[in-house]
Short mmCIF file of C-alpha atoms in Angstrom, two decimals:
data_model
loop_
_atom_site.label_atom_id
_atom_site.label_comp_id
_atom_site.label_asym_id
_atom_site.label_seq_id
_atom_site.Cartn_x
_atom_site.Cartn_y
_atom_site.Cartn_z
CA MET A 45 13.38 -0.49 -14.05
CA THR A 46 11.56 2.74 -14.06
CA ARG A 47 7.95 2.84 -12.64
CA ASP A 48 5.21 5.31 -11.97
CA LEU A 49 5.75 5.37 -8.04
CA PRO A 50 3.21 6.88 -5.64
CA THR A 51 4.50 9.77 -3.52
CA TRP A 52 3.42 8.21 -0.08
CA ARG A 53 5.01 9.15 2.96
CA SER A 54 2.67 8.02 5.88
CA LEU A 55 0.38 4.86 5.39
CA LEU A 56 -1.99 4.53 8.31
CA TYR A 57 -3.43 1.14 9.30
CA VAL A 58 -7.14 0.74 10.21
CA PRO A 59 -8.99 -2.32 10.88
CA ALA A 60 -11.67 -2.64 8.26
CA SER A 61 -14.12 -4.12 11.03
CA ALA A 62 -13.74 -1.09 13.30
CA GLU A 63 -16.37 1.39 12.05
CA LYS A 64 -15.43 4.22 14.51
CA PHE A 65 -11.73 4.13 13.33
CA VAL A 66 -12.75 3.89 9.58
CA ALA A 67 -14.91 6.92 10.16
CA LYS A 68 -12.11 9.05 11.38
CA ALA A 69 -9.35 7.83 9.02
CA HIS A 70 -9.87 10.35 6.44
CA GLU A 71 -9.29 13.22 9.16
CA ARG A 72 -5.74 11.82 10.13
CA GLY A 73 -3.72 13.45 7.42
CA ALA A 74 -1.92 10.29 6.10
CA ASP A 75 -0.99 10.09 2.42
CA ALA A 76 -2.77 6.57 2.34
CA VAL A 77 -5.09 4.57 4.61
CA ILE A 78 -4.71 0.74 4.69
CA LEU A 79 -7.89 -1.03 5.34
CA ASP A 80 -6.83 -4.20 7.32
CA LEU A 81 -8.30 -7.33 6.56
CA GLU A 82 -5.66 -9.48 8.08
CA ASP A 83 -4.31 -9.28 11.55
CA GLY A 84 -6.35 -6.40 12.72
CA VAL A 85 -9.65 -8.31 12.16
CA ALA A 86 -10.94 -11.29 14.06
CA PRO A 87 -11.42 -14.42 12.19
CA ASP A 88 -15.46 -14.23 12.53
CA ALA A 89 -15.33 -10.55 11.53
CA LYS A 90 -13.57 -11.00 8.22
CA ASP A 91 -16.66 -11.68 5.98
CA ALA A 92 -18.44 -8.56 7.35
CA ALA A 93 -15.23 -6.54 7.05
CA ARG A 94 -14.77 -7.65 3.46
CA ALA A 95 -18.51 -7.04 2.53
CA GLY A 96 -18.29 -3.48 4.12
CA LEU A 97 -15.36 -2.42 2.06
CA PRO A 98 -17.41 -0.41 -0.70
CA ALA A 99 -18.52 1.97 2.20
CA SER A 100 -15.23 1.81 3.80
CA VAL A 101 -13.09 2.72 0.85
CA ALA A 102 -15.35 5.64 -0.01
CA SER A 103 -15.19 7.01 3.59
CA VAL A 104 -11.40 6.96 3.95
CA ARG A 105 -10.58 8.46 0.66
CA ARG A 106 -12.79 11.54 1.42
CA ASN A 107 -9.81 13.89 1.92
CA GLY A 108 -7.86 12.60 -1.07
CA ALA A 109 -5.91 9.75 0.60
CA ALA A 110 -4.91 6.61 -1.55
CA VAL A 111 -6.85 3.54 -0.37
CA LEU A 112 -4.94 0.18 0.05
CA VAL A 113 -6.47 -3.18 1.53
CA ARG A 114 -4.26 -5.43 3.65
CA ILE A 115 -5.31 -9.08 2.26
CA ASN A 116 -4.96 -12.38 4.02
CA ARG A 117 -2.12 -14.86 2.98
CA PRO A 118 -4.26 -18.13 2.99
CA LEU A 119 -5.09 -18.35 -0.81
CA ARG A 120 -8.90 -19.04 -0.34
CA MET A 121 -8.98 -15.94 1.91
CA ALA A 122 -6.74 -13.93 -0.50
CA VAL A 123 -9.03 -14.65 -3.58
CA GLN A 124 -12.04 -13.27 -1.64
CA ASP A 125 -10.16 -10.23 -0.37
CA ILE A 126 -8.94 -9.44 -3.78
CA ALA A 127 -12.14 -9.47 -5.51
CA ALA A 128 -13.90 -7.36 -2.76
CA ALA A 129 -11.08 -4.80 -2.58
CA VAL A 130 -11.14 -4.39 -6.16
CA ALA A 131 -14.63 -4.19 -6.72
CA ALA A 132 -14.86 -1.69 -4.08
CA GLY A 133 -12.26 0.52 -5.78
CA ALA A 134 -9.26 0.10 -3.66
CA ASP A 135 -6.14 1.73 -5.23
CA ALA A 136 -3.55 -0.91 -4.01
CA LEU A 137 -3.26 -4.33 -2.07
CA VAL A 138 -0.99 -4.72 0.68
CA CYS A 139 0.31 -8.35 -0.07
CA THR A 140 1.23 -10.19 3.15
CA LYS A 141 3.76 -13.01 3.79
CA ILE A 142 5.12 -13.13 0.15
CA MET A 143 6.79 -16.49 -0.48
CA GLY A 144 8.63 -15.69 -3.92
CA VAL A 145 8.34 -14.38 -7.54
CA ASP A 146 5.61 -16.96 -8.33
CA HIS A 147 3.45 -16.03 -5.49
CA VAL A 148 3.44 -12.19 -6.51
CA ARG A 149 2.63 -13.37 -10.10
CA MET A 150 -0.18 -15.53 -9.14
CA LEU A 151 -1.75 -12.67 -6.89
CA SER A 152 -1.41 -10.53 -10.15
CA GLU A 153 -3.25 -12.91 -12.30
CA LEU A 154 -6.01 -12.96 -9.54
CA THR A 155 -6.20 -9.19 -9.32
CA ALA A 156 -6.46 -9.05 -13.19
CA GLU A 157 -9.30 -11.25 -13.28
CA SER A 158 -11.04 -9.00 -10.51
CA GLU A 159 -10.17 -5.99 -12.48
CA ALA A 160 -11.97 -7.42 -15.52
CA GLU A 161 -15.10 -8.30 -13.55
CA ALA A 162 -15.11 -4.98 -12.05
CA GLY A 163 -14.68 -3.13 -15.42
CA ARG A 164 -11.38 -1.61 -14.14
CA PRO A 165 -8.33 -1.18 -16.37
CA ILE A 166 -6.15 -4.27 -16.22
CA GLY A 167 -3.04 -3.28 -14.20
CA SER A 168 -4.53 -0.33 -12.41
CA VAL A 169 -4.51 -1.85 -8.94
CA ARG A 170 -0.87 -1.66 -7.33
CA PHE A 171 0.91 -4.04 -4.80
CA VAL A 172 2.81 -3.37 -1.62
CA ALA A 173 4.74 -6.52 -1.31
CA LEU A 174 5.58 -7.59 2.34
CA ILE A 175 8.45 -9.94 3.25
CA GLU A 176 7.98 -11.59 6.47
CA ASP A 177 10.28 -14.77 6.71
CA ALA A 178 13.74 -15.59 5.98
CA ALA A 179 13.22 -17.61 2.88
CA ALA A 180 11.50 -14.70 1.08
CA LEU A 181 14.07 -12.20 2.39
CA ALA A 182 16.76 -14.10 0.31
CA HIS A 183 14.81 -13.19 -2.94
CA ALA A 184 13.81 -9.60 -2.01
CA GLN A 185 14.91 -7.91 -5.09
CA ALA A 186 13.38 -10.55 -7.46
CA ILE A 187 10.08 -10.15 -5.49
CA ALA A 188 10.25 -6.55 -5.77
CA ALA A 189 10.81 -6.75 -9.71
CA ALA A 190 8.36 -9.60 -10.07
CA ASP A 191 5.54 -7.58 -11.54
CA PRO A 192 4.87 -4.15 -12.59
CA ARG A 193 2.12 -3.94 -10.13
CA VAL A 194 4.69 -3.65 -7.15
CA VAL A 195 5.35 -0.23 -6.15
CA ALA A 196 6.67 -0.78 -2.55
CA LEU A 197 8.40 -3.43 -0.64
CA GLY A 198 8.60 -3.82 2.99
CA VAL A 199 10.18 -6.09 5.56
CA GLY A 200 7.86 -7.10 8.56
CA GLY A 201 9.71 -6.94 11.65
CA GLU A 202 7.66 -9.01 14.01
CA ASP A 203 6.91 -12.14 11.71
CA LEU A 204 10.56 -12.02 10.52
CA ALA A 205 11.91 -11.88 13.91
CA THR A 206 9.73 -14.92 14.90
CA ASP A 207 11.00 -16.87 11.90
CA LEU A 208 14.54 -16.12 12.72
CA GLY A 209 13.95 -17.20 16.44
CA ALA A 210 15.07 -13.63 17.36
CA GLU A 211 13.46 -10.76 19.45
CA PRO A 212 12.32 -7.88 17.18
CA THR A 213 15.22 -5.61 18.52
CA PRO A 214 17.05 -3.00 16.44
CA ASP A 215 20.09 -5.31 16.32
CA ALA A 216 18.22 -8.34 15.12
CA LEU A 217 16.27 -6.15 12.39
CA ASP A 218 19.01 -3.91 11.22
CA LEU A 219 20.25 -6.20 8.54
CA PRO A 220 17.20 -7.38 7.17
CA LYS A 221 15.61 -4.01 6.94
CA ARG A 222 18.75 -2.75 5.19
CA LEU A 223 18.51 -5.49 2.61
CA GLY A 224 15.05 -4.64 1.97
CA VAL A 225 15.97 -0.99 1.33
CA ILE A 226 18.80 -2.22 -1.17
CA ALA A 227 16.29 -4.74 -2.86
CA ALA A 228 13.56 -2.12 -3.29
CA ARG A 229 15.92 0.49 -4.68
CA ALA A 230 17.62 -2.01 -7.03
CA ALA A 231 14.06 -2.99 -8.40
CA GLY A 232 13.07 0.57 -8.66
CA VAL A 233 10.29 0.45 -5.88
CA LEU A 234 9.64 2.37 -2.69
CA PRO A 235 11.45 1.03 0.44
CA LEU A 236 8.57 0.90 3.01
CA GLY A 237 9.40 1.01 6.84
CA PHE A 238 12.21 2.03 9.05
CA ILE A 239 15.20 0.73 11.02
CA GLY A 240 14.54 -0.73 14.36
CA THR A 241 11.27 -1.07 16.21
CA VAL A 242 8.11 0.93 16.92
CA ALA A 243 8.86 3.34 19.86
CA GLY A 244 6.00 3.61 22.38
CA LEU A 245 3.44 6.14 21.73
CA LYS A 246 4.52 8.13 24.78
CA ASP A 247 8.06 8.45 23.19
CA LEU A 248 7.24 10.40 20.09
CA GLU A 249 10.42 12.11 20.08
CA GLY A 250 12.29 8.80 20.03
CA TYR A 251 10.15 7.69 17.19
CA ARG A 252 10.97 10.89 15.26
CA ALA A 253 14.67 10.20 15.87
CA MET A 254 14.19 6.47 14.66
CA LEU A 255 12.36 7.90 11.56
CA ARG A 256 15.04 10.52 10.66
CA ARG A 257 17.83 7.82 10.88
CA SER A 258 15.70 5.54 8.63
CA ARG A 259 15.05 8.20 6.17
CA ALA A 260 18.84 8.98 6.05
CA ILE A 261 19.46 5.15 5.32
CA GLY A 262 17.10 5.15 2.24
CA PHE A 263 13.61 4.46 3.34
CA ALA A 264 10.78 6.45 1.51
CA CYS A 265 7.67 5.85 3.19
CA ALA A 266 6.45 4.14 6.53
CA SER A 267 3.16 2.57 7.72
CA CYS A 268 1.88 3.14 11.29
CA VAL A 269 -1.00 2.04 13.46
CA HIS A 270 -1.85 5.24 15.52
CA PRO A 271 -2.86 8.64 14.23
CA SER A 272 -0.41 10.39 16.38
CA GLN A 273 2.36 8.78 14.28
CA VAL A 274 1.04 10.30 11.12
CA PRO A 275 2.42 13.98 11.29
CA ILE A 276 5.64 12.72 12.39
CA ILE A 277 6.05 10.40 9.40
CA ASN A 278 4.87 13.00 7.11
CA GLU A 279 7.60 15.62 8.50
CA GLU A 280 10.52 13.23 8.63
CA TYR A 281 9.69 11.37 5.43
CA GLY A 282 8.57 14.46 3.51
CA ALA A 283 10.52 17.26 1.82
CA ARG A 284 11.15 20.20 4.24
CA PRO A 285 10.67 23.58 2.75
CA GLU A 286 14.38 24.58 3.43
CA GLU A 287 15.43 21.28 1.92
CA VAL A 288 13.41 21.89 -1.19
CA ASP A 289 14.84 25.59 -1.47
CA ARG A 290 18.39 24.50 -1.04
CA ALA A 291 17.97 21.53 -3.41
CA THR A 292 16.58 24.02 -6.12
CA ARG A 293 19.41 26.28 -5.81
CA LEU A 294 21.84 23.50 -6.10
CA VAL A 295 20.39 22.17 -9.33
CA ALA A 296 20.40 25.64 -10.70
CA ALA A 297 24.03 26.00 -9.87
CA PHE A 298 24.87 22.72 -11.36
CA GLU A 299 23.09 23.40 -14.67
CA ALA A 300 24.79 26.76 -14.88
CA ALA A 301 28.15 24.84 -14.56
CA LEU A 302 27.09 22.46 -17.21
CA ALA A 303 26.34 25.32 -19.59
CA GLU A 304 29.88 26.43 -19.06
CA GLY A 305 31.22 22.78 -19.88
CA LYS A 306 32.01 22.03 -16.22
CA GLY A 307 30.90 18.59 -14.49
CA ALA A 308 31.34 19.74 -11.04
CA VAL A 309 30.89 23.02 -9.28
CA ALA A 310 31.37 24.68 -5.84
CA PHE A 311 28.19 25.22 -4.08
CA GLU A 312 27.82 26.76 -0.63
CA GLY A 313 31.25 25.54 0.61
CA GLU A 314 31.13 22.21 -0.87
CA MET A 315 31.72 20.37 -4.22
CA ILE A 316 28.76 19.07 -6.01
CA ASP A 317 28.65 16.56 -8.97
CA LYS A 318 26.01 14.49 -10.72
CA PRO A 319 25.09 11.89 -7.89
CA ILE A 320 24.41 14.62 -5.51
CA VAL A 321 22.41 16.68 -8.20
CA GLU A 322 20.11 13.62 -8.71
CA ARG A 323 19.40 13.21 -4.98
CA ALA A 324 18.09 16.90 -5.29
CA ARG A 325 16.18 16.30 -8.10
CA ARG A 326 14.38 13.43 -6.26
CA LEU A 327 13.63 15.63 -3.35
CA ILE A 328 12.15 18.44 -5.59
CA ALA A 329 9.99 15.80 -7.20
CA ARG A 330 8.94 14.52 -4.10
CA ALA A 331 7.75 17.84 -2.86
CA VAL A 332 5.55 18.61 -5.93
#
């Protein structure tokens, strides 16, 4: 399955009810800002946060960031969240606690109705699907492939650990997070997240090391809750200039070899073939 995927690296959560954070969000350098209507908003503040979405969406996208809205799981609230987010011009929805394929498709149908009401093209609003319990994890690939709106899949560590009766430690989350990567890649969507748990804000080097390891495993983008984490995600999940330069040379060398009828070629001390070249092409595309 091939989809037109975003090139997100960092997705910064901002409580939609926190005006001072919303006002600064566009300055943080994140590729996407997630206006949170779920856990980041108190129950008695959700109506006001929802009503304020038009102004919030316009504010956080001032520097070109994509705007996502994290919706609530209870269906009655989800219906209101979707209608408000679509009408406000959100680019995507973060769909929490996904239960399975039918759940994704139901949310897609609701979104289509809201798009029609708002005069937006049907299918223009994308989904980030979050798996947060063991039952849904067993169907991760099917969830990721359930609807063309889905462009990213994440496995939520805290809620999943609670459902598993485990602590949210690297050991407990390692396998579920890897399964999420495999499911996302198999479905042709972005794997969202990282291996392990969020390091303390004072240990930014530890956070960097965790992200570097996660990228090597296959993660494409990550969400965060503090602005100090944004530049680190962008650096570690982005394409470094030296990597792009090498990838460009590698692709050129391989194409020259193909022109000579060769399927593999020596390049800077190693043999390269089609899978290596494909990774290089993806890196170059990510840098564009």
